[in-house]
XYZ file of C-alpha atoms in Angstrom:
487
model
C -51.358 18.919 11.367
C -52.184 15.328 9.942
C -54.368 15.851 7.241
C -51.496 18.509 5.926
C -48.818 16.100 6.728
C -50.822 13.857 4.576
C -51.654 15.451 1.501
C -47.666 16.743 1.669
C -47.107 13.156 1.939
C -49.042 12.185 -1.078
C -47.477 14.953 -3.195
C -44.368 14.217 -2.462
C -44.575 10.906 -3.555
C -45.889 11.008 -6.370
C -43.775 14.039 -7.305
C -40.357 12.048 -6.921
C -41.546 9.439 -8.279
C -42.912 11.349 -11.970
C -40.068 13.307 -11.987
C -37.899 10.166 -11.525
C -35.387 11.741 -8.428
C -36.154 8.294 -6.979
C -37.278 5.238 -7.329
C -40.966 4.310 -6.642
C -39.338 1.573 -3.768
C -37.277 4.165 -2.082
C -39.881 7.085 -2.552
C -42.462 4.538 -1.212
C -39.930 3.274 2.000
C -38.266 7.182 2.827
C -41.303 9.675 2.318
C -43.527 8.105 4.357
C -40.902 7.666 7.196
C -40.069 11.294 7.306
C -43.555 11.976 7.038
C -44.557 9.360 9.644
C -42.079 11.151 11.796
C -42.882 14.475 12.259
C -46.281 13.508 12.499
C -45.241 12.209 16.034
C -45.551 8.505 14.834
C -41.579 7.814 16.892
C -40.426 4.261 17.479
C -43.606 3.359 16.828
C -43.415 3.263 13.261
C -41.893 -0.387 13.021
C -45.158 -1.692 14.804
C -47.054 0.585 12.100
C -45.184 -1.092 8.847
C -45.338 -4.308 10.148
C -48.687 -4.504 10.940
C -49.548 -3.671 7.974
C -47.164 -6.072 6.354
C -48.788 -8.478 7.050
C -51.977 -7.943 5.274
C -49.300 -7.512 2.120
C -47.906 -11.502 2.657
C -50.812 -13.272 1.280
C -50.762 -10.967 -2.395
C -46.512 -11.036 -2.156
C -46.898 -14.666 -2.194
C -49.335 -14.478 -4.862
C -46.864 -11.962 -7.183
C -43.756 -13.807 -6.960
C -45.515 -17.108 -7.962
C -47.924 -15.914 -10.680
C -44.365 -14.273 -11.927
C -42.915 -18.041 -11.965
C -45.503 -19.599 -13.285
C -46.977 -17.243 -16.272
C -42.958 -16.576 -17.368
C -42.431 -20.327 -17.545
C -45.275 -20.502 -19.849
C -44.000 -17.999 -22.236
C -40.372 -19.856 -22.025
C -42.001 -22.976 -23.088
C -44.182 -20.893 -25.702
C -47.258 -21.705 -24.314
C -48.254 -18.335 -25.889
C -46.199 -18.628 -29.312
C -49.047 -19.265 -31.487
C -51.063 -16.809 -29.244
C -49.500 -13.812 -29.912
C -48.923 -15.070 -33.828
C -52.251 -15.164 -34.728
C -52.904 -11.821 -33.017
C -49.636 -9.774 -35.250
C -51.691 -11.873 -38.111
C -55.056 -10.048 -37.270
C -54.174 -6.815 -36.521
C -51.040 -6.820 -38.755
C -48.184 -4.444 -38.369
C -50.522 -1.162 -38.002
C -49.927 -0.073 -34.470
C -53.337 1.596 -33.976
C -55.194 -1.456 -34.560
C -52.153 -3.351 -31.999
C -53.223 -0.626 -28.951
C -57.026 -0.799 -29.820
C -56.788 -4.814 -29.924
C -54.573 -4.745 -26.021
C -57.218 -2.655 -24.666
C -60.006 -5.133 -26.701
C -57.591 -7.835 -24.832
C -57.650 -6.302 -21.299
C -61.069 -6.005 -21.123
C -61.950 -9.360 -22.009
C -59.404 -10.998 -19.920
C -60.707 -8.541 -16.892
C -64.101 -10.093 -17.004
C -61.862 -12.397 -14.452
C -61.889 -9.990 -12.151
C -58.134 -10.673 -11.330
C -56.023 -7.496 -11.576
C -53.105 -9.376 -11.494
C -54.284 -12.136 -13.725
C -54.828 -9.804 -16.572
C -51.896 -7.369 -16.434
C -49.865 -11.245 -16.856
C -51.654 -12.530 -19.919
C -52.013 -9.177 -21.117
C -48.409 -8.437 -21.197
C -47.213 -11.907 -21.993
C -49.381 -11.405 -24.997
C -48.637 -8.201 -25.999
C -45.126 -7.102 -25.202
C -43.103 -9.498 -27.785
C -45.830 -7.513 -29.907
C -44.760 -4.272 -28.508
C -40.953 -4.494 -28.957
C -40.368 -6.579 -32.350
C -42.709 -3.274 -34.036
C -40.445 -0.359 -31.407
C -43.833 0.812 -29.913
C -44.193 1.904 -26.291
C -44.692 0.021 -23.770
C -45.692 2.791 -21.502
C -48.515 2.733 -24.549
C -49.200 -0.907 -23.386
C -49.590 -0.537 -19.650
C -51.622 3.020 -20.149
C -54.821 0.875 -22.134
C -54.013 -2.319 -19.847
C -54.333 -0.607 -16.817
C -57.441 1.585 -17.821
C -59.561 -1.237 -19.513
C -58.821 -3.068 -15.800
C -59.519 -0.030 -14.563
C -63.365 0.032 -16.183
C -63.920 -3.638 -15.872
C -63.009 -3.227 -11.691
C -66.444 -2.624 -11.034
C -67.675 -5.634 -11.867
C -69.441 -7.304 -8.927
C -67.259 -10.119 -8.928
C -63.732 -7.470 -8.731
C -63.922 -6.867 -5.428
C -65.253 -2.480 -5.315
C -68.383 -3.210 -5.898
C -69.025 -6.125 -3.044
C -67.541 -3.724 -0.986
C -69.414 -0.829 -1.841
C -72.779 -2.758 -0.950
C -71.771 -4.543 1.530
C -70.752 -1.583 3.959
C -74.031 0.251 2.811
C -76.066 -3.029 3.490
C -77.935 -2.981 -0.039
C -77.811 -5.851 -2.848
C -74.974 -5.946 -4.697
C -77.224 -6.456 -8.143
C -78.688 -3.434 -7.087
C -75.645 -1.719 -7.704
C -73.915 -3.364 -10.232
C -77.090 -3.562 -13.178
C -77.955 0.224 -13.587
C -73.956 1.036 -13.826
C -73.494 -0.795 -17.225
C -74.578 1.482 -19.599
C -72.113 3.716 -17.494
C -69.891 0.455 -17.913
C -70.077 0.597 -21.749
C -69.540 4.546 -21.956
C -65.851 4.068 -19.569
C -65.065 1.011 -22.240
C -66.090 2.765 -25.366
C -63.586 5.894 -24.268
C -61.176 3.448 -22.930
C -61.298 2.542 -26.838
C -61.492 5.562 -28.418
C -57.870 6.843 -25.989
C -56.466 3.505 -27.183
C -56.795 4.405 -30.416
C -55.739 8.239 -30.495
C -52.748 6.352 -28.913
C -51.888 3.863 -31.869
C -52.498 6.257 -34.657
C -50.080 8.177 -32.224
C -47.363 6.212 -32.248
C -47.549 4.741 -36.026
C -46.309 8.672 -36.273
C -43.841 8.365 -34.114
C -41.955 5.373 -35.574
C -42.668 6.853 -38.648
C -40.788 9.888 -37.750
C -38.126 7.374 -35.731
C -37.877 4.426 -37.637
C -38.150 5.835 -41.622
C -35.899 2.527 -42.444
C -38.158 0.242 -40.595
C -41.709 1.698 -41.542
C -41.058 4.078 -44.540
C -42.100 8.065 -44.942
C -44.227 8.060 -47.756
C -44.480 11.571 -48.517
C -45.844 10.665 -51.816
C -48.989 8.842 -50.888
C -50.264 8.695 -55.146
C -46.875 6.844 -55.896
C -46.907 4.716 -52.534
C -50.150 3.636 -53.104
C -49.093 2.719 -57.240
C -46.463 0.470 -55.707
C -43.927 3.092 -56.836
C -40.959 4.328 -55.136
C -42.469 6.763 -52.182
C -39.804 9.610 -51.144
C -38.769 9.615 -48.552
C -38.146 13.183 -46.422
C -34.762 13.040 -46.022
C -35.014 13.075 -49.579
C -34.045 8.959 -50.605
C -36.454 6.432 -51.644
C -38.540 3.674 -49.343
C -37.231 0.390 -49.671
C -39.192 -1.589 -51.422
C -38.119 -4.600 -49.588
C -40.726 -6.885 -46.998
C -39.837 -4.288 -44.147
C -40.627 -1.072 -46.082
C -43.048 -1.547 -48.398
C -47.063 -0.512 -49.020
C -49.294 -2.536 -48.552
C -52.041 -3.651 -51.120
C -51.554 -0.525 -52.767
C -54.729 1.645 -51.688
C -55.840 3.225 -47.587
C -57.257 -0.014 -47.285
C -59.073 1.496 -44.871
C -56.997 3.096 -42.930
C -57.863 7.139 -43.878
C -55.127 7.598 -46.109
C -52.393 6.208 -44.260
C -50.494 3.605 -45.804
C -49.527 1.063 -43.902
C -46.888 -1.455 -44.093
C -46.741 -5.099 -44.378
C -44.510 -6.432 -42.264
C -47.035 -9.647 -40.411
C -45.270 -11.926 -42.607
C -41.479 -11.095 -40.951
C -43.508 -10.778 -37.667
C -45.034 -14.472 -37.803
C -43.222 -16.309 -39.960
C -41.250 -18.836 -38.326
C -37.771 -18.265 -39.558
C -34.685 -17.777 -37.071
C -34.790 -14.298 -37.878
C -38.362 -13.630 -37.040
C -38.385 -13.284 -33.909
C -34.444 -13.235 -33.196
C -33.526 -11.895 -29.506
C -37.706 -11.493 -28.217
C -40.049 -13.754 -25.947
C -41.353 -15.471 -29.300
C -37.738 -16.229 -30.540
C -38.494 -19.888 -31.952
C -34.977 -21.351 -31.034
C -35.084 -19.916 -27.669
C -33.625 -24.065 -25.716
C -36.804 -23.467 -23.123
C -39.564 -24.441 -25.747
C -41.158 -27.554 -24.987
C -43.280 -28.041 -27.626
C -44.453 -31.421 -27.655
C -45.779 -30.762 -23.624
C -47.999 -27.616 -25.683
C -51.451 -29.152 -24.309
C -50.087 -30.094 -20.590
C -49.090 -27.113 -20.142
C -52.749 -25.248 -21.888
C -54.634 -27.969 -19.960
C -52.396 -27.339 -16.537
C -53.076 -22.943 -17.618
C -56.679 -23.447 -17.875
C -57.030 -25.300 -14.727
C -55.043 -22.427 -12.478
C -57.953 -20.381 -14.010
C -60.829 -21.685 -13.857
C -59.568 -22.972 -9.516
C -59.179 -18.898 -9.642
C -62.238 -18.173 -10.748
C -64.142 -19.945 -8.612
C -61.782 -19.527 -5.377
C -61.843 -22.603 -4.294
C -58.878 -22.466 -2.008
C -56.018 -19.245 -1.525
C -54.761 -17.534 -4.673
C -51.750 -17.864 -3.490
C -51.370 -22.027 -3.286
C -53.097 -21.781 -6.646
C -50.103 -20.319 -8.234
C -47.562 -22.065 -5.907
C -48.866 -25.361 -6.641
C -49.203 -25.124 -10.800
C -45.735 -23.169 -10.566
C -44.620 -26.495 -8.739
C -46.407 -29.230 -11.304
C -45.094 -26.920 -14.784
C -41.685 -27.084 -13.258
C -41.667 -30.600 -12.297
C -42.556 -31.520 -15.937
C -41.692 -28.885 -18.128
C -38.100 -29.058 -16.776
C -37.306 -32.510 -14.556
C -33.803 -32.272 -14.071
C -32.317 -30.212 -11.049
C -30.391 -27.886 -12.244
C -32.900 -26.145 -15.326
C -35.492 -25.679 -12.313
C -32.887 -23.831 -10.896
C -32.259 -22.111 -13.718
C -35.915 -20.795 -14.238
C -36.445 -19.833 -11.270
C -33.085 -17.682 -11.477
C -34.939 -16.053 -15.170
C -37.438 -15.201 -13.570
C -35.939 -13.407 -10.261
C -35.414 -9.974 -11.653
C -39.084 -9.356 -11.972
C -39.941 -11.335 -8.870
C -37.485 -8.963 -6.832
C -39.116 -5.646 -8.850
C -42.775 -6.719 -7.976
C -41.966 -8.124 -4.073
C -39.734 -5.190 -2.881
C -42.251 -2.668 -3.966
C -45.622 -4.770 -2.276
C -43.256 -4.847 0.428
C -42.441 -1.166 -0.053
C -45.808 -0.020 0.112
C -46.354 -1.652 3.385
C -44.455 1.296 4.809
C -47.232 4.008 3.467
C -50.151 2.250 4.168
C -48.541 1.494 7.510
C -47.956 5.616 8.201
C -50.778 6.221 6.693
C -53.121 4.332 8.785
C -51.301 4.159 11.743
C -50.541 7.647 12.662
C -54.480 8.474 11.913
C -53.776 10.291 8.622
C -56.424 8.387 6.598
C -59.127 8.708 9.150
C -58.443 12.689 9.993
C -58.104 13.453 5.876
C -61.385 11.636 5.006
C -62.907 13.513 7.927
C -61.560 16.873 6.472
C -63.065 15.965 3.199
C -66.361 15.137 4.604
C -66.769 18.570 6.364
C -65.662 21.070 4.141
C -68.681 20.046 2.186
C -71.372 23.037 2.093
C -74.478 22.343 3.134
C -76.132 23.878 -0.029
C -74.488 20.968 -2.165
C -76.094 18.298 -0.173
C -79.042 17.562 -2.571
C -75.496 16.740 -4.767
C -73.063 13.926 -2.600
C -73.620 10.964 -4.922
C -72.227 13.105 -7.409
C -69.370 14.765 -4.781
C -68.943 11.357 -3.834
C -67.825 10.036 -7.477
C -65.866 13.111 -8.043
C -64.821 12.115 -4.530
C -63.852 8.844 -4.864
C -61.050 9.340 -7.684
C -58.351 11.063 -5.780
C -59.152 9.309 -2.482
C -59.235 5.150 -3.813
C -55.699 6.375 -5.430
C -54.406 7.293 -2.179
C -56.405 4.809 0.203
C -57.245 1.116 -0.460
C -60.621 -0.034 -1.250
C -60.859 -1.129 2.177
C -60.339 2.625 3.870
C -62.472 4.327 1.214
C -65.471 2.112 1.139
C -66.495 1.086 4.362
C -64.655 4.329 6.306
C -65.364 6.866 4.191
C -68.666 5.878 2.425
C -70.804 5.002 4.758
C -70.316 8.746 6.502
C -70.662 10.280 2.947
C -74.172 8.375 2.602
C -75.484 9.011 6.774
C -74.589 13.122 5.446
C -76.162 12.502 1.853
C -79.804 10.377 3.760
C -80.281 13.796 4.818
C -81.142 15.251 1.701
C -82.817 12.190 0.129
C -79.938 10.500 -1.634
C -80.804 6.647 -1.355
C -77.773 4.295 -0.276
C -77.574 2.983 -3.914
C -76.732 5.853 -5.427
C -74.131 6.846 -3.406
C -72.721 3.241 -3.479
C -73.141 3.929 -7.816
C -71.478 6.758 -7.713
C -68.561 5.406 -5.426
C -67.063 2.778 -7.812
C -66.489 5.940 -10.693
C -63.567 6.553 -9.417
C -61.805 2.899 -9.653
C -60.167 3.402 -13.736
C -58.193 5.875 -11.667
C -57.789 3.516 -8.078
C -56.586 1.055 -10.350
C -52.889 3.421 -11.438
C -52.065 3.735 -7.859
C -48.862 2.849 -6.498
C -50.792 0.746 -3.532
C -52.221 -1.463 -6.128
C -50.005 -4.346 -6.424
C -51.870 -5.466 -9.727
C -49.866 -1.944 -11.186
C -47.163 -2.620 -10.030
C -46.864 -6.069 -11.749
C -47.980 -4.746 -15.074
C -45.144 -1.541 -15.064
C -42.780 -4.307 -13.522
C -43.715 -6.709 -16.442
C -43.250 -4.512 -19.494
C -40.038 -2.846 -17.510
C -41.950 0.641 -17.503
C -41.240 3.431 -14.999
C -44.266 4.128 -12.388
C -43.709 7.453 -13.434
C -44.243 7.074 -17.221
C -47.018 4.940 -16.686
C -48.794 7.821 -13.909
C -48.210 10.977 -16.815
C -50.259 8.938 -19.695
C -52.760 7.447 -18.126
C -53.344 9.697 -14.978
C -55.359 12.117 -16.624
C -56.516 9.692 -19.298
C -58.273 7.897 -16.222
C -59.971 10.413 -14.749
C -61.795 11.572 -18.283
C -63.075 8.193 -18.063
C -64.312 8.242 -13.965
C -66.206 11.427 -15.058
C -67.448 9.866 -17.985
C -69.015 7.042 -16.463
C -70.019 8.929 -13.497
C -71.727 11.680 -15.921
C -73.357 8.271 -17.788
C -74.625 7.093 -14.756
C -75.795 10.969 -13.667
C -77.724 10.428 -17.760
C -79.362 7.465 -16.732
C -80.792 8.169 -13.553
C -78.378 5.143 -11.814
C -76.565 8.558 -10.008
C -79.258 10.682 -8.044
C -80.179 14.143 -7.123
C -81.528 14.729 -4.027
C-alpha cells in the first residue's frame, strides 16, 4: 500500500505542476498532506513535517542571503561588464547565446555548488535573453543540464556520498568516470546548440520587426533588401540588417547584427532591463571593492571554512553597508529582492512537507525495498546497469542521502553475489545526477526557476527528457570504457 501511495503521490504532484493546475508551493503542501493522511499518518504528520523542516532551515537561509547578495551585486553594476563582454563575443545569434550559457554554467559548476552556479549564470545571461526576446525556459534548461552533469565532481556531493556509503576511495569512483563526464557534457552542448537554433528560427518567425525574415537570402547576403514573408521588405536599420553580407559560418543563415545596440551605453541600449545604465543603484566607483568582496565570498565557498549561510549573511551585510550607507536605502534594497526571496524560501519550506511525508510514513523505505525485490535473479550480473537506470527516477523522487545511504548499499550487497564490484555500483549510481538536479526537492533548481521567472512545470517539460538522455549517455559511456562492469 505504501509503495502504491508513494508512486501515486509523486505522479499526482508532477501532473499538477506540469499542467499548471497548482503552483509548486501549493502542490508541495497539499498533495503530500492528502496522501500522508491516506497512509495513516494522522496527527503525527505535523511532527514529520517539522522534523524535515529543521534540516531545511540552513538551506533556506543560504538561498535567502545568496539572493540578497547577488541581487545587490547586479543592482550596483558588478556584472554589467561581464554581460557586455559576453554580448560582444556571442553577438546576437541565439544559437551562440544558448551554447555560451551551457559553457558558462558548466564552468561555474566547478565550484560544486548549484545555487552559486545558477545565481551567477542567471545574473550574466538572463538580461541577454530578455533583451533578445529569447525564452528564459531555454536558459533554465541548459543551465540545469550543465550543472546536473557536473554534479558528479568529487566535491559536488553525490560521488562522495556513494564512496562513503560503500566504503571506497572517492577517487576510485570519480576518475574512471571522467570519460562519461566528457560524453555527458558533449550531449549537453549539443542540446544547447539545437535549442539555440530553435530559438533563432522562432524569433525570426515571431519577431520579424526585430530580427527580420530574410526569405531571399541571396539578396540579404548581397546587402540588398530582403523580401519578407508578409510581402514587405526588411528594414535596413541597425535593428534588422544582415551581418557582413555573408553566412559567416552559420550554415546559410544570416545573423542580424544588434550587438552594437546591446552593448552601447546610451540610455536606450539597456533601458528597462537589469543592465539599465541609468539605474540609480549603480555604484561604479565601488566596482573593485565589490569585485574583491565577491571573490572573497567565492573563496570562502570553496574552502568551506565556515557554514555557507553565514558567509552570505556577512557578505550581504558588508555589501549593503558599503554600497548603501543610508538606512532607508538598505531597507529599499531588501524590499526590492523580497519577491525572489519569498518565492524560493516558500518552496524550500513547502518541500519539507513532501520529504517529511515520504520519510515519516516509510514510503521511501518501502518503495526502495520493492524496487530491489522486483529485479529478476537472471539480471543479477547487470546490477551496475540496473542501478544506473534506477538512479534516474529514484534520485529525482528522494534526496541523495536517502538514495546513497539507504538504497545503494542494499543494491551493492545484492550485486556482490553476481561479481559486480562496489566501485562499479558507485559509479553507476552517480549517472542519474543530471536528472536528479531537476527535482523539486533540490533547492538550487527552485532558485534557478525563481530567478529566471520560469514556471517549474515549463522547465520540466523542456528539461526532463533531455536530462534522462544525458544520464543514459553517461551510463553507456561508463559501460563502454569499463568503468561500469558486468558481473
